[in-house]
JSON list of C-alpha atoms in Angstrom, two decimals:
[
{"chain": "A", "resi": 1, "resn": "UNK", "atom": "CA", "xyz": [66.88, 46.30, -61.04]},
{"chain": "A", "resi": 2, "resn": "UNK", "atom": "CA", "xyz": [68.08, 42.57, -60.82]},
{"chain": "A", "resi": 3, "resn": "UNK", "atom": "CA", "xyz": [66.81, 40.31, -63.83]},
{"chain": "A", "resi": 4, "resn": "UNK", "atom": "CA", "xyz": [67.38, 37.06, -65.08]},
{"chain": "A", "resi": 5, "resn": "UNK", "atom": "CA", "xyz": [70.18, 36.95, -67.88]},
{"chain": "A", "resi": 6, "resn": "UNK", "atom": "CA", "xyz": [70.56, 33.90, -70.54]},
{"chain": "A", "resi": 7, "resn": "UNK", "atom": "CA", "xyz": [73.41, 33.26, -72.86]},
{"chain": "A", "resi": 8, "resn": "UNK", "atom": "CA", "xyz": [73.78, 32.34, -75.18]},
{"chain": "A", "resi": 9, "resn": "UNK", "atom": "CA", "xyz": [71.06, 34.24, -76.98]},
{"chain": "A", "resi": 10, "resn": "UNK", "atom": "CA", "xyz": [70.88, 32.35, -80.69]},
{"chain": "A", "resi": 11, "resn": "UNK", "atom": "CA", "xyz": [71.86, 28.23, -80.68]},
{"chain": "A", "resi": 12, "resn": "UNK", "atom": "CA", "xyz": [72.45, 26.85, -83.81]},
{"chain": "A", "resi": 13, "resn": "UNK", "atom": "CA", "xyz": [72.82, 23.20, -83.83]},
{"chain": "A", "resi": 14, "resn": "UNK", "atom": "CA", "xyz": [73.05, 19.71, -85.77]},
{"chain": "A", "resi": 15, "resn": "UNK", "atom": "CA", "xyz": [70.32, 17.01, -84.81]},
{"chain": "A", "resi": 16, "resn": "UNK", "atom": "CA", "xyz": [71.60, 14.89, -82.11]},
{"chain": "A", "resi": 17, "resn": "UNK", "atom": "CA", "xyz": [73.89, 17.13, -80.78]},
{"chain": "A", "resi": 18, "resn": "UNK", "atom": "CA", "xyz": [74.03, 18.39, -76.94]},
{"chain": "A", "resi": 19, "resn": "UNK", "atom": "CA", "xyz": [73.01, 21.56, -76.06]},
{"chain": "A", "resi": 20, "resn": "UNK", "atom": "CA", "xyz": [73.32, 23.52, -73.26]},
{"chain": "A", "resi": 21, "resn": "UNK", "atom": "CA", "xyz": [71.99, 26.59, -72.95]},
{"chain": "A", "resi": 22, "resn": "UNK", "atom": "CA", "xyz": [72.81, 29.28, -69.47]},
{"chain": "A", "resi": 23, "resn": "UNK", "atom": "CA", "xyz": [70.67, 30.93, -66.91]},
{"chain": "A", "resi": 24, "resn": "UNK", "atom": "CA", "xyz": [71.45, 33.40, -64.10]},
{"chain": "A", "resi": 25, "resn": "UNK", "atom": "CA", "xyz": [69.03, 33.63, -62.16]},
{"chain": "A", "resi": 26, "resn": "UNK", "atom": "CA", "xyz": [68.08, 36.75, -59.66]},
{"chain": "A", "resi": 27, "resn": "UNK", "atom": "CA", "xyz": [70.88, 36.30, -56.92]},
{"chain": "A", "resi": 28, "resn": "UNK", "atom": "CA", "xyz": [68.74, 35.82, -53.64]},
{"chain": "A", "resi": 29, "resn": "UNK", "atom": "CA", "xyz": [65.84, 33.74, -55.82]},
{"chain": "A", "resi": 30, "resn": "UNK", "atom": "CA", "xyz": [65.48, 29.96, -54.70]},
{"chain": "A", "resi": 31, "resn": "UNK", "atom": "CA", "xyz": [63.04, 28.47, -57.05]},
{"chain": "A", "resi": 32, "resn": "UNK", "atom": "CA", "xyz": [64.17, 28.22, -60.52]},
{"chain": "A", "resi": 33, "resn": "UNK", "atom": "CA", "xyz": [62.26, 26.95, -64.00]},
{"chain": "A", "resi": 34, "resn": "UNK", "atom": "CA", "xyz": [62.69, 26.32, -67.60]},
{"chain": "A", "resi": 35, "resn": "UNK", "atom": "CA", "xyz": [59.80, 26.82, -69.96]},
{"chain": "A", "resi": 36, "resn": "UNK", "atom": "CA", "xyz": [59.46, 27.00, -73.97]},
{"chain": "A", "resi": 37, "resn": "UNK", "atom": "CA", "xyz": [57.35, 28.25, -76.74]},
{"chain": "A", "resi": 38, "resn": "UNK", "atom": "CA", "xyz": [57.54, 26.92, -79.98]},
{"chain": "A", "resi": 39, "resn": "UNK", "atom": "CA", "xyz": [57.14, 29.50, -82.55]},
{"chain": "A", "resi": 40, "resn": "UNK", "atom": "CA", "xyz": [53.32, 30.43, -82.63]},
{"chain": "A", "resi": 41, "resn": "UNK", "atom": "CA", "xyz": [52.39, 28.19, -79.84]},
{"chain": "A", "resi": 42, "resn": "UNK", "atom": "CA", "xyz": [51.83, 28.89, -76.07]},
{"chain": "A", "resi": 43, "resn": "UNK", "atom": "CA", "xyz": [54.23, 29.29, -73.30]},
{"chain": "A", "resi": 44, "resn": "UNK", "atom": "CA", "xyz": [54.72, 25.66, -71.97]},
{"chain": "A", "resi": 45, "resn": "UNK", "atom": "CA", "xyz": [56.17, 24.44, -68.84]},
{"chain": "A", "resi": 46, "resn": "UNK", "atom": "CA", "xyz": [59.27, 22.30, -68.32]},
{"chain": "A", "resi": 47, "resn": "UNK", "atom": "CA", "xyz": [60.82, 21.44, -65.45]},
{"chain": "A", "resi": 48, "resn": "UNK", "atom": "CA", "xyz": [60.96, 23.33, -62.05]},
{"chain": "A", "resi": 49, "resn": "UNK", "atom": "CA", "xyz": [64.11, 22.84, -59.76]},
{"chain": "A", "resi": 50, "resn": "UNK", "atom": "CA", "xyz": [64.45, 23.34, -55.99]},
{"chain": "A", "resi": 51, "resn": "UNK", "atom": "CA", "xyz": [67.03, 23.45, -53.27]},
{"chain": "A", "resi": 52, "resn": "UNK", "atom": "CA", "xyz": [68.91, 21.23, -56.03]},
{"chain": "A", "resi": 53, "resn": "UNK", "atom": "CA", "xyz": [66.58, 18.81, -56.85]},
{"chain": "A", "resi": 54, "resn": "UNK", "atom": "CA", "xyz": [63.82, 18.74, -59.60]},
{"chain": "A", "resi": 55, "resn": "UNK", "atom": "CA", "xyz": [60.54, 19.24, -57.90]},
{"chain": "A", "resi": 56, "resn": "UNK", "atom": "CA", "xyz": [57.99, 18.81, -60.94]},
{"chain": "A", "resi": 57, "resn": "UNK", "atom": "CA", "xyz": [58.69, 18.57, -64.80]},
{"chain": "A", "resi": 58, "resn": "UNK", "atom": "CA", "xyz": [56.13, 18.12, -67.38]},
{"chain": "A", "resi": 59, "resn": "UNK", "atom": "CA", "xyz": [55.78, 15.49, -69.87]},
{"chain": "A", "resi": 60, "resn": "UNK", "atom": "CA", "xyz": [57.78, 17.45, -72.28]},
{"chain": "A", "resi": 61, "resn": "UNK", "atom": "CA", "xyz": [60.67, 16.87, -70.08]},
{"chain": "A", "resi": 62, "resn": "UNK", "atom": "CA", "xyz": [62.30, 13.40, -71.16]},
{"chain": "A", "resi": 63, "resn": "UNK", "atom": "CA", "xyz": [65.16, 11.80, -70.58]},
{"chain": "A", "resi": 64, "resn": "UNK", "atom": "CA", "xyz": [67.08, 13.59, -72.93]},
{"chain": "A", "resi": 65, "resn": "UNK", "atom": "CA", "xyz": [66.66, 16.49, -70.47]},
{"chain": "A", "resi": 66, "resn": "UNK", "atom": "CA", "xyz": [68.49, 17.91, -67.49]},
{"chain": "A", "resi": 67, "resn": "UNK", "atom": "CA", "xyz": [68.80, 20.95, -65.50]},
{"chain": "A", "resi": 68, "resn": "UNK", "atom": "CA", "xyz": [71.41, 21.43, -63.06]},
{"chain": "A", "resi": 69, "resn": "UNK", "atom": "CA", "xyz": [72.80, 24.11, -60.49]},
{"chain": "A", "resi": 70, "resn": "UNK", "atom": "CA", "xyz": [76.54, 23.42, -60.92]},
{"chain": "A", "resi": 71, "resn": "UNK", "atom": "CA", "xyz": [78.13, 26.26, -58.46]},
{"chain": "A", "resi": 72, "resn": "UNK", "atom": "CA", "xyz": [75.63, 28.25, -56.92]},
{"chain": "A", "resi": 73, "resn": "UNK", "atom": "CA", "xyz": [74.76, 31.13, -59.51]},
{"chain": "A", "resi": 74, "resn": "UNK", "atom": "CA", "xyz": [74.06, 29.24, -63.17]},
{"chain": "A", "resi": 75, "resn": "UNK", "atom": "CA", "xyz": [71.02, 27.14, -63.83]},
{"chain": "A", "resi": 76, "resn": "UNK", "atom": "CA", "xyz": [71.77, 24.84, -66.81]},
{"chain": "A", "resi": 77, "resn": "UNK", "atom": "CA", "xyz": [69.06, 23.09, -69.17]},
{"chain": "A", "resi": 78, "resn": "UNK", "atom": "CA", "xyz": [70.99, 20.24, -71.02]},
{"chain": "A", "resi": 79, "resn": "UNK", "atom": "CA", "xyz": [69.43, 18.68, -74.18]},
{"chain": "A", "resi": 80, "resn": "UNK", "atom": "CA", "xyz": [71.19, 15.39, -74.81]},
{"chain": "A", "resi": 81, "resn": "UNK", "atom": "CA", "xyz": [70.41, 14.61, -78.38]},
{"chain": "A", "resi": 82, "resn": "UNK", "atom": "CA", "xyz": [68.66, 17.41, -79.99]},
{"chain": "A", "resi": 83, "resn": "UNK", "atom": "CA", "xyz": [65.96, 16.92, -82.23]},
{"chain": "A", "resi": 84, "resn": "UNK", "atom": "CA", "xyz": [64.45, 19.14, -84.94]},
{"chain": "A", "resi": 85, "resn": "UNK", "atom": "CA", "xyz": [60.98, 19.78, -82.64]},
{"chain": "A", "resi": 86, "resn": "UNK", "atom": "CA", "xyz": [63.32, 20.85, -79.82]},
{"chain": "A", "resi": 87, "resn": "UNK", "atom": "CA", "xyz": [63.46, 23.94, -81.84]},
{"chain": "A", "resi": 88, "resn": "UNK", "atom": "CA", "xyz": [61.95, 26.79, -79.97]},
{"chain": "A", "resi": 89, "resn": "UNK", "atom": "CA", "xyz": [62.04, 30.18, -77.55]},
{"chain": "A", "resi": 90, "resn": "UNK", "atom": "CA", "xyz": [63.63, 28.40, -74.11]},
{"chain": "A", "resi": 91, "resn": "UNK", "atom": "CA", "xyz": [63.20, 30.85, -70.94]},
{"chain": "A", "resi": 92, "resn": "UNK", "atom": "CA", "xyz": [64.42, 30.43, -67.50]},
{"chain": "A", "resi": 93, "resn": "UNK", "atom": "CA", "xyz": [62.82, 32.13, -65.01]},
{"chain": "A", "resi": 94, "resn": "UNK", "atom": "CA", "xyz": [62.97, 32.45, -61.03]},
{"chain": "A", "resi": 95, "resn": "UNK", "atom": "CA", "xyz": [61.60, 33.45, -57.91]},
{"chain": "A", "resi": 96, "resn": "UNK", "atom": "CA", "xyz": [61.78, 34.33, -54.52]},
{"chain": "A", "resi": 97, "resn": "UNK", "atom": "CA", "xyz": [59.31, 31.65, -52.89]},
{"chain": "A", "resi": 98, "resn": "UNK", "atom": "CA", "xyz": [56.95, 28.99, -54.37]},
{"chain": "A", "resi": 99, "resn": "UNK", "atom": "CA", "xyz": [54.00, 30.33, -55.80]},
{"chain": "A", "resi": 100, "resn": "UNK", "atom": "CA", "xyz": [55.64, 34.28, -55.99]},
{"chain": "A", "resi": 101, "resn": "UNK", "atom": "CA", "xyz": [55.64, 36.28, -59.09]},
{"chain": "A", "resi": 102, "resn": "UNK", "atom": "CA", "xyz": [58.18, 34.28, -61.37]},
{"chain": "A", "resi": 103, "resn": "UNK", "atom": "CA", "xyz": [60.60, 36.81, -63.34]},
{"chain": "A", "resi": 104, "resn": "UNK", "atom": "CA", "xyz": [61.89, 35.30, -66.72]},
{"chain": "A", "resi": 105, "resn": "UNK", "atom": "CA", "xyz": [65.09, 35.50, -68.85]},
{"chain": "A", "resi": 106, "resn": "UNK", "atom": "CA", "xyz": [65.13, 36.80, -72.37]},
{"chain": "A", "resi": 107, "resn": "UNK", "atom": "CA", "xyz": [65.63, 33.60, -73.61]},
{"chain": "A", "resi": 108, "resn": "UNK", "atom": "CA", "xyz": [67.27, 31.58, -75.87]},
{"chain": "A", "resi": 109, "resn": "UNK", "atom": "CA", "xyz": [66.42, 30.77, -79.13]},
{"chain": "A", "resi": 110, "resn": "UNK", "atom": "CA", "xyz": [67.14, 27.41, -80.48]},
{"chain": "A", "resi": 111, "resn": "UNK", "atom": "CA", "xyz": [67.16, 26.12, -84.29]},
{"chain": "A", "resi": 112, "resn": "UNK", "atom": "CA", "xyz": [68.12, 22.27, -84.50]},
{"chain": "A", "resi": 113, "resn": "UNK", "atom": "CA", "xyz": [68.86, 21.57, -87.97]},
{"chain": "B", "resi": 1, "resn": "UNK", "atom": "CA", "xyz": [45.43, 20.93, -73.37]},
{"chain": "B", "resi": 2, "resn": "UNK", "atom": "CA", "xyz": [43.41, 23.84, -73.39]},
{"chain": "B", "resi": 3, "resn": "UNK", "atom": "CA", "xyz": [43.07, 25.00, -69.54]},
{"chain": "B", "resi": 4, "resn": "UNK", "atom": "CA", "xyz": [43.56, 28.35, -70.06]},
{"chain": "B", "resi": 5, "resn": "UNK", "atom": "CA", "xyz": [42.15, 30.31, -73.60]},
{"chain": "B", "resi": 6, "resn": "UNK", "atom": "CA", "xyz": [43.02, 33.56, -74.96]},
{"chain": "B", "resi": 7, "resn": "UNK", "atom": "CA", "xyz": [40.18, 33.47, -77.63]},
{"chain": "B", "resi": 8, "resn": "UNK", "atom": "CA", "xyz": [41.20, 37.13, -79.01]},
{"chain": "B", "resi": 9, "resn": "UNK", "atom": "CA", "xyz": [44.44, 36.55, -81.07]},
{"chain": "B", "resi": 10, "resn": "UNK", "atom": "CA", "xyz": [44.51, 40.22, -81.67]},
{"chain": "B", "resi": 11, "resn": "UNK", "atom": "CA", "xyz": [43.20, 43.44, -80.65]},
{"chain": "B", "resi": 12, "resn": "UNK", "atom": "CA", "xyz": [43.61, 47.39, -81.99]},
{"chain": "B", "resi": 13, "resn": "UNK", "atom": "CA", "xyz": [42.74, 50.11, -79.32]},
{"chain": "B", "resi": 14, "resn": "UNK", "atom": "CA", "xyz": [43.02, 53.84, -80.54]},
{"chain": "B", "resi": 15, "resn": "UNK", "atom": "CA", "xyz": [45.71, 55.60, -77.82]},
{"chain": "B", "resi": 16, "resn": "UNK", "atom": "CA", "xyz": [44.06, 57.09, -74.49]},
{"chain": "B", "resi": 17, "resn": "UNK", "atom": "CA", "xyz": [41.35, 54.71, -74.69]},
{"chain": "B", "resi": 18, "resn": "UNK", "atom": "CA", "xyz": [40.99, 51.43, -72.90]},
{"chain": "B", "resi": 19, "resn": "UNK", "atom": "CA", "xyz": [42.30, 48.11, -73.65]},
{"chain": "B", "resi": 20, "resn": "UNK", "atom": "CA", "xyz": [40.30, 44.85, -72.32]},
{"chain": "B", "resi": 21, "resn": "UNK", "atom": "CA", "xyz": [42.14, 41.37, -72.80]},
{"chain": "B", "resi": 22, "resn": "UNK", "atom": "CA", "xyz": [40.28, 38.13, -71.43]},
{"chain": "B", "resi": 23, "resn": "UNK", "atom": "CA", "xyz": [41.20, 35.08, -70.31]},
{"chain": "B", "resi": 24, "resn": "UNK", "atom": "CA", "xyz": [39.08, 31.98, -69.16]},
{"chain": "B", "resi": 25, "resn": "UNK", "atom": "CA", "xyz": [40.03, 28.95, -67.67]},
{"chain": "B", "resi": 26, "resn": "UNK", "atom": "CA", "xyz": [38.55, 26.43, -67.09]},
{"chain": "B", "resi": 27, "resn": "UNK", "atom": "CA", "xyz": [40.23, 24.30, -64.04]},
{"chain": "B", "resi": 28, "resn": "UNK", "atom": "CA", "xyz": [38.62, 25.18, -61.40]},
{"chain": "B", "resi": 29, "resn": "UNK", "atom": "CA", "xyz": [41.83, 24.56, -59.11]},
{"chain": "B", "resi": 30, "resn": "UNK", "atom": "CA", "xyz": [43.73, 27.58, -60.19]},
{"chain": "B", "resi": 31, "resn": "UNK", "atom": "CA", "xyz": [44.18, 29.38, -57.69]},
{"chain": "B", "resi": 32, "resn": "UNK", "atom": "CA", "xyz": [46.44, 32.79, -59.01]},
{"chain": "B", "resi": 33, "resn": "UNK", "atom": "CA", "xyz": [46.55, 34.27, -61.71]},
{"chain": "B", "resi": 34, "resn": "UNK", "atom": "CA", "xyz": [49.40, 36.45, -63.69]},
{"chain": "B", "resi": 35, "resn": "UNK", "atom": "CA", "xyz": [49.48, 38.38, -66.48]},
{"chain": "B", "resi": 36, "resn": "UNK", "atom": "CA", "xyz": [52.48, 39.12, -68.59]},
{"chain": "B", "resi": 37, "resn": "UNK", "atom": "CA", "xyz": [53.45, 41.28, -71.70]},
{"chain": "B", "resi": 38, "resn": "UNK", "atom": "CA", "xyz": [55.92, 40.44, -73.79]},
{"chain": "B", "resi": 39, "resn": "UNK", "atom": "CA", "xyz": [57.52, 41.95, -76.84]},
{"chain": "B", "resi": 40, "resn": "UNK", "atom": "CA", "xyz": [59.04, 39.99, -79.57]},
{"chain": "B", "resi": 41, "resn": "UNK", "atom": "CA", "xyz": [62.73, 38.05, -78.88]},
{"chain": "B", "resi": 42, "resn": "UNK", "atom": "CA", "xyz": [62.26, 39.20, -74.85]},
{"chain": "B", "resi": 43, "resn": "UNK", "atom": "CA", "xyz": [60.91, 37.31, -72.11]},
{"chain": "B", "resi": 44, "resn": "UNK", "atom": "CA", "xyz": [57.64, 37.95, -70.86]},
{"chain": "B", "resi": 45, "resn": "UNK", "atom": "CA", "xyz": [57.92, 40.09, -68.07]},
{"chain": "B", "resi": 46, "resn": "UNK", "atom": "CA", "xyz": [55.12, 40.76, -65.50]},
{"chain": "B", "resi": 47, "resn": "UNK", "atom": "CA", "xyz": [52.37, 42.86, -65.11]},
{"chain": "B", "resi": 48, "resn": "UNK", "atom": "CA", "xyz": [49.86, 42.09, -62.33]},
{"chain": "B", "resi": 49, "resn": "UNK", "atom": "CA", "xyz": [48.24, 39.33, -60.52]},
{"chain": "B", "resi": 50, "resn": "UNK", "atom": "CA", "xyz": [45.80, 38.23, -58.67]},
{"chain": "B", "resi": 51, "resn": "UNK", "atom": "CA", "xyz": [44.80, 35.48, -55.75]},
{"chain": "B", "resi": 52, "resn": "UNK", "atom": "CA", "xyz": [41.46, 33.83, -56.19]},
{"chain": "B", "resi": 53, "resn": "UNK", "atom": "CA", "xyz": [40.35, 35.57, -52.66]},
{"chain": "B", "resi": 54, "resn": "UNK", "atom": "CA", "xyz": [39.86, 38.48, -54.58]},
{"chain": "B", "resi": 55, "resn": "UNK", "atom": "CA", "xyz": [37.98, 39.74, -57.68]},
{"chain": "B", "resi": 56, "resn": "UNK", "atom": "CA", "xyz": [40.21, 42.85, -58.32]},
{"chain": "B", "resi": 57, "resn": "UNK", "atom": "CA", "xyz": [43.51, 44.26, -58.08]},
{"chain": "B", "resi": 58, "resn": "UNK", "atom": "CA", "xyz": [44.52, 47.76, -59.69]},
{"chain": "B", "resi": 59, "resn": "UNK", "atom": "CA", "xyz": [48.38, 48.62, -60.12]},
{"chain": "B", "resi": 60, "resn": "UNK", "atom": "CA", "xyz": [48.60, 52.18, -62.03]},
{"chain": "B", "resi": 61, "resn": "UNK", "atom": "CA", "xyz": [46.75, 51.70, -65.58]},
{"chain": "B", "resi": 62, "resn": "UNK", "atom": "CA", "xyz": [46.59, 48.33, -65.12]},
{"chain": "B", "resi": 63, "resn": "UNK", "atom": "CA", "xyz": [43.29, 46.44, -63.50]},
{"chain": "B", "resi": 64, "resn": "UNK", "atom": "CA", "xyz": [42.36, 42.65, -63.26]},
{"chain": "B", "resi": 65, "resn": "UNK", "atom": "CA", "xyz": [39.31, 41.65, -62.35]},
{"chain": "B", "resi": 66, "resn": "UNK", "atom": "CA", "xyz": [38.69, 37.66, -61.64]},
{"chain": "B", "resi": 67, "resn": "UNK", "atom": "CA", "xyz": [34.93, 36.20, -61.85]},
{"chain": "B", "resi": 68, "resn": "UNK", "atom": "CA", "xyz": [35.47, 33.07, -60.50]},
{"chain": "B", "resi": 69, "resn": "UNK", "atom": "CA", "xyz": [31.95, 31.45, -61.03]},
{"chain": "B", "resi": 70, "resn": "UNK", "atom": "CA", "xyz": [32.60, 32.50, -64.82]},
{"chain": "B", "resi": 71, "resn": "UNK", "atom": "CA", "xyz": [36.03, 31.13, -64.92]},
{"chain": "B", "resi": 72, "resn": "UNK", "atom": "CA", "xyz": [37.00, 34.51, -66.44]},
{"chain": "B", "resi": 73, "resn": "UNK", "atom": "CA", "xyz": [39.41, 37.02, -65.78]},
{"chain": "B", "resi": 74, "resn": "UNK", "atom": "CA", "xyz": [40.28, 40.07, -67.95]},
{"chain": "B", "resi": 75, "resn": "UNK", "atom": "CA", "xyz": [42.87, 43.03, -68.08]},
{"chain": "B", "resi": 76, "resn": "UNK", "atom": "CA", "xyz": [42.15, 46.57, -68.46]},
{"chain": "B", "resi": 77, "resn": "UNK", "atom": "CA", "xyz": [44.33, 48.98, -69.46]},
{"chain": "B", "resi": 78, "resn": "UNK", "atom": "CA", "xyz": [43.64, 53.03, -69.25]},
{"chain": "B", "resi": 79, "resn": "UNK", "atom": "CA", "xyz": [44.74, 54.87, -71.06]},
{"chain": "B", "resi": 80, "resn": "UNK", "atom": "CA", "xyz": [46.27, 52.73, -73.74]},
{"chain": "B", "resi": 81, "resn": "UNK", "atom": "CA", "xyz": [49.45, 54.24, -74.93]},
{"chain": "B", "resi": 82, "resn": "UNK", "atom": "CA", "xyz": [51.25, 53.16, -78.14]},
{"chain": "B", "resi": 83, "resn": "UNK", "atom": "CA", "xyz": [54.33, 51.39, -75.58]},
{"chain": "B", "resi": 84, "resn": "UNK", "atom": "CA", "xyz": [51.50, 49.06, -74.57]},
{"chain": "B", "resi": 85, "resn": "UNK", "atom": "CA", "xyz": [51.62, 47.74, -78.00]},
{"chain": "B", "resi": 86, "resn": "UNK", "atom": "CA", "xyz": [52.99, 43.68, -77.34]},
{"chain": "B", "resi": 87, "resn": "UNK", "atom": "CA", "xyz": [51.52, 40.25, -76.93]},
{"chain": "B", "resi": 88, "resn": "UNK", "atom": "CA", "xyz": [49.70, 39.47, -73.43]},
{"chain": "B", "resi": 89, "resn": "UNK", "atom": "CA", "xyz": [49.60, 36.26, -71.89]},
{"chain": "B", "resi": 90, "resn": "UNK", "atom": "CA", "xyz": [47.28, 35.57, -69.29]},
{"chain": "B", "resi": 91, "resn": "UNK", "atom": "CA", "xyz": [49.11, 32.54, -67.31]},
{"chain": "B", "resi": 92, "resn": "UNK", "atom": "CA", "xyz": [46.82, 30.57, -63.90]},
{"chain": "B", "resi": 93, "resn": "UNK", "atom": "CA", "xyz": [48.64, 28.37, -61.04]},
{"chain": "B", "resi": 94, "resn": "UNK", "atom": "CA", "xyz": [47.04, 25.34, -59.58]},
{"chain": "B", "resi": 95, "resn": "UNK", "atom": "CA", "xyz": [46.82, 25.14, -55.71]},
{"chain": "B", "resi": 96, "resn": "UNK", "atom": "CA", "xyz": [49.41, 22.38, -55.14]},
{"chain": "B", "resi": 97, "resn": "UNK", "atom": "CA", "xyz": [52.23, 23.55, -57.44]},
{"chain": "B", "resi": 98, "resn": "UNK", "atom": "CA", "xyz": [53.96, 26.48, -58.56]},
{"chain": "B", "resi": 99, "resn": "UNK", "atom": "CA", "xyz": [53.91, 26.05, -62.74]},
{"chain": "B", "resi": 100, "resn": "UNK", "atom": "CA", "xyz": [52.43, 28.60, -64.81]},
{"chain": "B", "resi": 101, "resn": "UNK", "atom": "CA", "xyz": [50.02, 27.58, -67.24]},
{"chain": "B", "resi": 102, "resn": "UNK", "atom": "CA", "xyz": [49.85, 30.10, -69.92]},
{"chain": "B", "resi": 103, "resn": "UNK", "atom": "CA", "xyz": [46.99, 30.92, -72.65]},
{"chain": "B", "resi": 104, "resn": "UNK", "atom": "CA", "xyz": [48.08, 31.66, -76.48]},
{"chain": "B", "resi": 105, "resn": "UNK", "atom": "CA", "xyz": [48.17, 35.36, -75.80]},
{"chain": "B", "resi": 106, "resn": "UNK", "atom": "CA", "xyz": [46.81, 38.36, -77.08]},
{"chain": "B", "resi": 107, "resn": "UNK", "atom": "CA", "xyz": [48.53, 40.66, -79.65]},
{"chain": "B", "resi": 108, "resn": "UNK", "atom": "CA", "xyz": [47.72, 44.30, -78.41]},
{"chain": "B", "resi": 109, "resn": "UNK", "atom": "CA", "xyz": [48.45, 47.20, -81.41]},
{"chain": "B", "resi": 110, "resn": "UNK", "atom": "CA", "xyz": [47.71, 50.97, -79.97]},
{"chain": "B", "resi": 111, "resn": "UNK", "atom": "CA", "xyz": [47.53, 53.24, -82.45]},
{"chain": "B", "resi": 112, "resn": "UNK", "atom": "CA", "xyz": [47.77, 56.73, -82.04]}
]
C-alpha cells in the first residue's frame, strides 16, 4: 500500500541553524501539507502547498519557513533559523484532491537545542 | 483556539466491549469530519469520516455518528480489541479550505 515516507526520522540541531527536513509524498497525490505537534499539545496546521504554490499557511508559518517541491517527488519544509519552540513532531501528509482523506508521514522529530 | 475539544484525555474499555470517543466543535462551518488513531512516534493514520450531509457512517467496527445541532460527533468502536489501544484524534474541515483542525485526542487503553 503506498504511504507517505519522511527522513530523516530524529533532527538534532543548534539554535539558529537551518533545517530541512524530507517528505515523499504518495506518487499520484497533488495536494501536499506540513503540520506539527508539540509534545503534549494538539496536531496544528502549517502550510498547505498546491500545483507548486502555497495555497494557505497558518500563522505559525513565518518567514523563517518554506516548503518547496524541488523535482517532482520530495516536498521540503525549510526552517531558516531554528529556534528552541520549533521543537516538535513535524508530519507531512498528502492527498489525492482538496478536501479527500489526507494520509500522513511518520514524521520527524525535531529537538533544537 | 479551541474549535474542536476532546474533553476525555483518557479512556479504559475492557476487550470485546465498546469504545465511545467524542468530539465537539464548535464552528459551525465545518463541514467533514475525520478521525485518526495514532500510536506513539507514527503518524496518525486514518480511520473514518464523515460529510455533514450525513449523521452516520459505519466502516467494519468502526461507527461515527455526527449531531450537527449538538456540534458533537463521537466514535464507536465494537468490539474493542487490545490493538485498538492508541491516541484518537478527532480532526473537522471548514467549507472553504482543506486544513484539518484537530482536537487534543483521546488516549484509548483496552485491556483484556
Amino acid at each position: 500500500e503506498p504511504e507517505v515516507t519522511q527522513t530523516p526520522s530524529h533532527q538534532v540541531t543548534q539554535m539558529g541553524q537551518e533545517v530541512i527536513l524530507r517528505c515523499v509524498p504518495i506518487s499520484n497525490h497533488l495536494y501536499f501539507y506540513w503540520y506539527r505537534q508539540i509534545l503534549g499539545q494538539k496536531v496544528e496546521f502549517l502550510v498547505s502547498f498546491y500545483n507548486n504554490e502555497i495555497s494557505e499557511k497558518s500563522e505559525i508559518f513565518d518567514d523563517q519557513f518554506s516548503v518547496e517541491r524541488p523535482d517532482g517527488s520530495n516536498f521540503t519544509l525549510k526552517i531558516r533559523s531554528t529556534k528552541l519552540e520549533d521543537s516538535a513532531m513535524y508530519f507531512c501528509a498528502s492527498t489525492l484532491s482538496v478536501r479527500e482523506t489526507q494520509y500522513f508521514g511518520p514524521g520527524t522529530r525535531l529537538l533544537v537545542l | 483556539d479551541q474549535q474542536v475539544k476532546q474533553n476525555s484525555p483518557s479512556l479504559s474499555v475492557q476487550e470485546g466491549r465498546i469504545s465511545i470517543l467524542n468530539c465537539d466543535y464548535t464552528n459551525s462551518m465545518f463541514d467533514y469530519f475525520l478521525w485518526y488513531k495514532k500510536y506513539p512516534a507514527e503518524g496518525p493514520t486514518f480511520l473514518i469520516s464523515i460529510s455533514s450531509i450525513k449523521d452516520k457512517n459505519e466502516d467494519g467496527r468502526f461507527t461515527v455518528f455526527l449531531n450537527k445541532s449538538a456540534k458533537h460527533l463521537s466514535l464507536h468502536i465494537v468490539p474493542s480489541q487490545p490493538g485498538d489501544s492508541a491516541v484518537y484524534f478527532c480532526a473537522a474541515v471548514n467549507y472553504n479550505t482543506d486544513k484539518l483542525i484537530f482536537g487534543t485526542g483521546t488516549r484509548l487503553q483496552v485491556f483484556p
